XYZ file of C-alpha atoms in Angstrom:
276
model
C -59.357 140.662 -202.532
C -60.083 140.398 -198.835
C -58.090 138.672 -196.129
C -59.422 137.792 -192.721
C -57.228 136.675 -189.834
C -59.341 134.532 -187.568
C -59.033 131.945 -184.832
C -61.411 129.671 -182.987
C -62.368 130.331 -179.387
C -64.782 128.648 -176.950
C -68.069 130.217 -175.909
C -68.039 132.502 -172.900
C -70.640 131.790 -170.229
C -71.136 133.928 -167.154
C -72.028 132.203 -163.909
C -72.571 134.592 -160.998
C -71.116 133.707 -157.622
C -72.447 134.566 -154.140
C -69.848 137.342 -153.873
C -71.197 139.152 -156.941
C -74.105 141.597 -156.938
C -77.468 140.212 -157.989
C -77.525 142.536 -161.013
C -74.192 142.466 -162.850
C -73.111 145.707 -164.524
C -73.525 146.368 -168.192
C -70.626 145.279 -170.353
C -69.448 146.118 -173.829
C -70.589 144.210 -176.886
C -68.316 141.308 -177.786
C -67.757 138.890 -180.639
C -68.764 135.378 -179.658
C -67.937 131.960 -181.005
C -70.843 129.643 -181.729
C -68.826 126.578 -180.641
C -70.284 124.761 -177.625
C -67.754 123.364 -175.168
C -67.746 122.032 -171.630
C -65.556 124.889 -170.469
C -67.145 127.601 -168.328
C -65.247 130.861 -168.118
C -66.025 133.544 -165.560
C -65.870 137.084 -166.844
C -63.738 139.489 -164.878
C -63.902 143.267 -164.600
C -60.875 143.717 -166.900
C -61.538 144.807 -170.530
C -62.135 141.904 -172.878
C -60.808 141.713 -176.396
C -63.174 141.195 -179.297
C -62.973 137.684 -180.678
C -63.539 136.777 -184.302
C -64.629 133.195 -184.732
C -63.575 131.373 -187.880
C -64.789 127.839 -187.253
C -66.777 127.243 -190.433
C -67.344 130.331 -192.532
C -64.470 132.736 -193.181
C -66.771 135.324 -194.724
C -69.183 135.808 -191.829
C -68.832 137.646 -188.560
C -71.153 137.197 -185.619
C -71.491 139.969 -183.087
C -73.595 140.334 -179.970
C -75.492 143.596 -180.064
C -77.778 143.258 -177.048
C -76.880 145.797 -174.310
C -78.923 144.048 -171.634
C -76.990 142.378 -168.773
C -76.868 138.641 -168.281
C -79.067 137.281 -165.528
C -78.657 134.232 -163.349
C -81.068 132.274 -165.515
C -79.205 132.958 -168.756
C -76.845 130.179 -169.801
C -76.371 130.930 -173.504
C -74.411 133.608 -175.396
C -76.142 136.803 -176.373
C -78.259 137.037 -179.491
C -76.157 136.839 -182.640
C -76.638 139.038 -185.683
C -75.023 138.046 -188.976
C -73.145 140.845 -190.691
C -73.418 140.527 -194.465
C -71.085 142.408 -196.817
C -72.680 145.353 -198.589
C -72.901 145.459 -202.361
C -72.296 142.749 -204.932
C -69.324 140.432 -204.588
C -66.716 140.877 -207.318
C -66.232 137.730 -209.386
C -62.614 137.622 -210.519
C -63.337 134.819 -212.979
C -66.141 136.630 -214.797
C -64.024 139.357 -216.392
C -61.855 139.808 -219.490
C -58.092 139.687 -218.961
C -55.225 140.447 -221.360
C -52.885 137.520 -221.973
C -50.209 138.659 -224.418
C -49.616 141.217 -227.173
C -50.190 139.649 -230.585
C -46.807 140.915 -231.742
C -45.129 138.558 -229.255
C -46.997 135.410 -230.373
C -45.702 132.845 -232.843
C -48.364 131.090 -234.928
C -46.121 128.080 -235.458
C -46.014 126.929 -231.829
C -48.134 126.934 -228.650
C -47.282 129.302 -225.795
C -47.678 128.641 -222.085
C -48.822 131.436 -219.748
C -50.142 131.814 -216.205
C -52.988 134.275 -215.566
C -54.826 134.546 -212.220
C -53.021 131.394 -211.163
C -54.423 129.509 -214.175
C -51.987 127.769 -216.504
C -53.154 128.367 -220.070
C -51.853 127.536 -223.516
C -52.194 130.041 -226.367
C -52.094 128.748 -229.932
C -53.106 129.777 -233.449
C -55.930 127.773 -235.005
C -55.423 128.210 -238.729
C -58.661 126.354 -239.478
C -60.655 129.129 -237.789
C -58.010 131.849 -238.269
C -58.176 132.732 -234.586
C -56.070 132.620 -231.460
C -57.238 130.065 -228.894
C -56.741 129.885 -225.140
C -56.991 126.437 -223.533
C -56.339 124.947 -220.139
C -52.666 123.950 -220.292
C -53.256 120.301 -219.400
C -54.037 117.355 -221.647
C -57.094 115.515 -220.248
C -55.279 112.203 -220.700
C -52.244 112.502 -218.396
C -52.265 116.255 -217.647
C -49.154 116.875 -219.725
C -48.673 120.589 -220.557
C -50.147 121.242 -223.989
C -47.815 124.230 -224.267
C -45.000 121.708 -224.652
C -46.739 120.172 -227.662
C -46.930 121.236 -231.309
C -49.282 122.227 -234.102
C -49.747 119.213 -236.392
C -50.039 119.238 -240.197
C -53.835 119.595 -239.978
C -53.585 122.681 -237.775
C -54.612 120.924 -234.551
C -53.000 121.251 -231.143
C -51.127 118.015 -230.454
C -50.041 116.817 -227.024
C -46.343 116.101 -226.688
C -46.886 112.996 -224.520
C -49.204 110.621 -226.443
C -50.112 112.681 -229.492
C -53.745 113.414 -228.696
C -55.018 116.128 -231.043
C -57.545 118.891 -230.316
C -59.405 121.318 -232.548
C -60.192 124.969 -231.834
C -63.194 124.073 -229.674
C -61.198 121.779 -227.398
C -62.669 118.592 -228.871
C -60.340 115.617 -229.135
C -60.092 114.650 -232.800
C -57.505 111.880 -232.602
C -56.144 109.292 -230.174
C -53.318 107.579 -232.089
C -53.249 104.532 -229.786
C -56.971 103.722 -230.185
C -57.698 100.727 -232.477
C -59.579 101.560 -235.688
C -62.539 99.380 -234.683
C -62.667 100.691 -231.093
C -65.480 102.931 -229.784
C -64.967 106.618 -230.608
C -63.163 107.451 -227.371
C -62.011 110.771 -228.772
C -65.602 112.039 -228.839
C -66.142 111.521 -225.092
C -66.529 114.629 -222.962
C -63.690 113.580 -220.667
C -61.366 113.529 -223.667
C -61.945 117.233 -224.339
C -59.799 120.077 -223.041
C -61.243 123.216 -221.446
C -61.414 126.049 -223.995
C -61.777 129.621 -222.739
C -63.535 132.425 -224.657
C -60.928 134.647 -226.307
C -60.690 137.617 -228.638
C -58.176 140.102 -230.042
C -58.603 143.793 -229.260
C -56.143 146.716 -229.245
C -53.450 144.372 -230.540
C -53.838 142.264 -227.397
C -55.166 138.740 -226.885
C -57.851 138.654 -224.173
C -59.485 135.681 -222.506
C -62.399 134.981 -220.176
C -61.162 132.598 -217.417
C -64.310 130.501 -217.225
C -64.963 127.632 -219.621
C -68.561 127.052 -218.493
C -70.859 126.750 -221.565
C -72.936 129.699 -220.351
C -70.005 131.977 -221.293
C -69.555 130.582 -224.787
C -71.101 133.708 -226.329
C -69.864 136.140 -223.665
C -68.201 138.321 -226.319
C -71.644 139.198 -227.694
C -72.812 140.335 -224.260
C -69.689 141.877 -222.785
C -66.512 143.052 -224.494
C -63.060 143.804 -223.060
C -62.304 147.424 -222.146
C -61.413 149.343 -225.285
C -58.735 152.052 -225.598
C -59.317 153.892 -228.914
C -55.938 155.686 -228.825
C -54.094 152.388 -229.266
C -55.785 151.809 -232.630
C -55.479 155.450 -233.680
C -52.547 155.850 -236.160
C -52.010 159.430 -235.007
C -50.865 158.044 -231.647
C -47.656 156.159 -230.969
C -47.987 153.004 -228.874
C -45.461 150.467 -227.676
C -46.342 146.877 -226.771
C -44.194 144.707 -224.556
C -44.365 141.469 -222.617
C -42.517 140.545 -219.436
C -42.849 137.634 -217.025
C -42.506 138.849 -213.446
C -42.804 136.473 -210.472
C -45.311 138.394 -208.355
C -48.960 139.423 -208.316
C -50.530 142.436 -209.952
C -51.069 144.194 -206.604
C -47.294 144.414 -206.046
C -46.772 145.762 -209.571
C -49.512 148.395 -209.216
C -48.074 149.526 -205.875
C -44.690 149.919 -207.554
C -46.051 151.859 -210.522
C -48.017 154.196 -208.258
C -44.941 155.028 -206.163
C -42.992 157.810 -207.941
C -40.733 158.432 -204.932
C -38.631 155.354 -205.706
C -37.859 156.266 -209.332
C -34.777 158.539 -208.902
C -33.213 155.983 -206.538
C -34.206 152.545 -207.826
C -33.650 153.662 -211.450
C -30.666 155.922 -210.809
C -28.560 156.308 -213.937
C -31.074 154.379 -216.044
C -34.030 156.705 -216.486
C -34.002 160.430 -217.237
C -35.184 161.740 -213.887
C -34.344 164.554 -211.538
C -31.162 164.205 -209.537
C -32.020 162.509 -206.237
C -31.548 164.505 -203.076
C -28.418 163.806 -201.091
C -26.343 162.676 -204.070
C-alpha cells in the first residue's frame, strides 16, 4: 500500500534580465508541474526544493533530467520523463482472504463481517452444503442481509421486504410481486453479488471479486495451505476477534516483542520488566 503526499504548483519559467549573464549557470534537476499558468517566476540563486505535482495522476512523477541550461529562446519547462513503477502492481482484490473460523459460525443464521473494507454476509446454504459469502446489501433497498434470516427452504431472506436468494446470489422470490407479473426476480439487478469461497484449514476463505471471470478461481488458485493445522499430531487453537484497526497496525504490534512485558504485565508469563 503506497501513499503519496502531493500538491499542485505552477510551471516555472526563466526569463533572463539585462543584469544576468548571457549564459546562465547550470542548475540542479527539478520536478516540474505540467500545469500552464499566466504566472512567470524568476529563478534565483538560492537552492530550490523539488516539487511533486499531483494535478491528475497520483501514481506518476515527472522529473526533468536534462542538464543543459535554459537559453533566452526557451520558454517551456525542461523535457519530462515519466517514471513508471518497477515490477507488477499488487492487486489486493485478486487474492484469497480468511473470513472466520468455521467453529465460530452458526449455520442457523447469517453473519456480518467486514474484510478489506467490504461488508460481507456469511451464511450456510444447506441446499449446496456449503458456506457462502455475499455482499452484505440487498439489491432492493440495500438493507444488510446479515440482519436477515434463513427461510424454511434454506434461502437467505432479507429482513426488510423478504426477498430471497439462493447460493448463487439469484433472487428466487419477491413476495410483493403479483403472480401474473413479469418475473422480476430473474432480472440481473435483482441478484446479489456472490464471492467465491471455500473452506480450508478449518477457516472460511473468500475471493473479494464477484466478476464472473473468477467464478472458477478455486480451480486455478487455492488459498495458502498450512498442513500442520490439519495434522492431528499438532495442537491448534482457533479464535475470532473484531478489532477496530487495519492489519498493518496489528502486524506491527505482533512483531514488536519489546512491549510484551509492559503492555501485558501480570497477564502473560514473561520475564520481569526492567525497572520494576
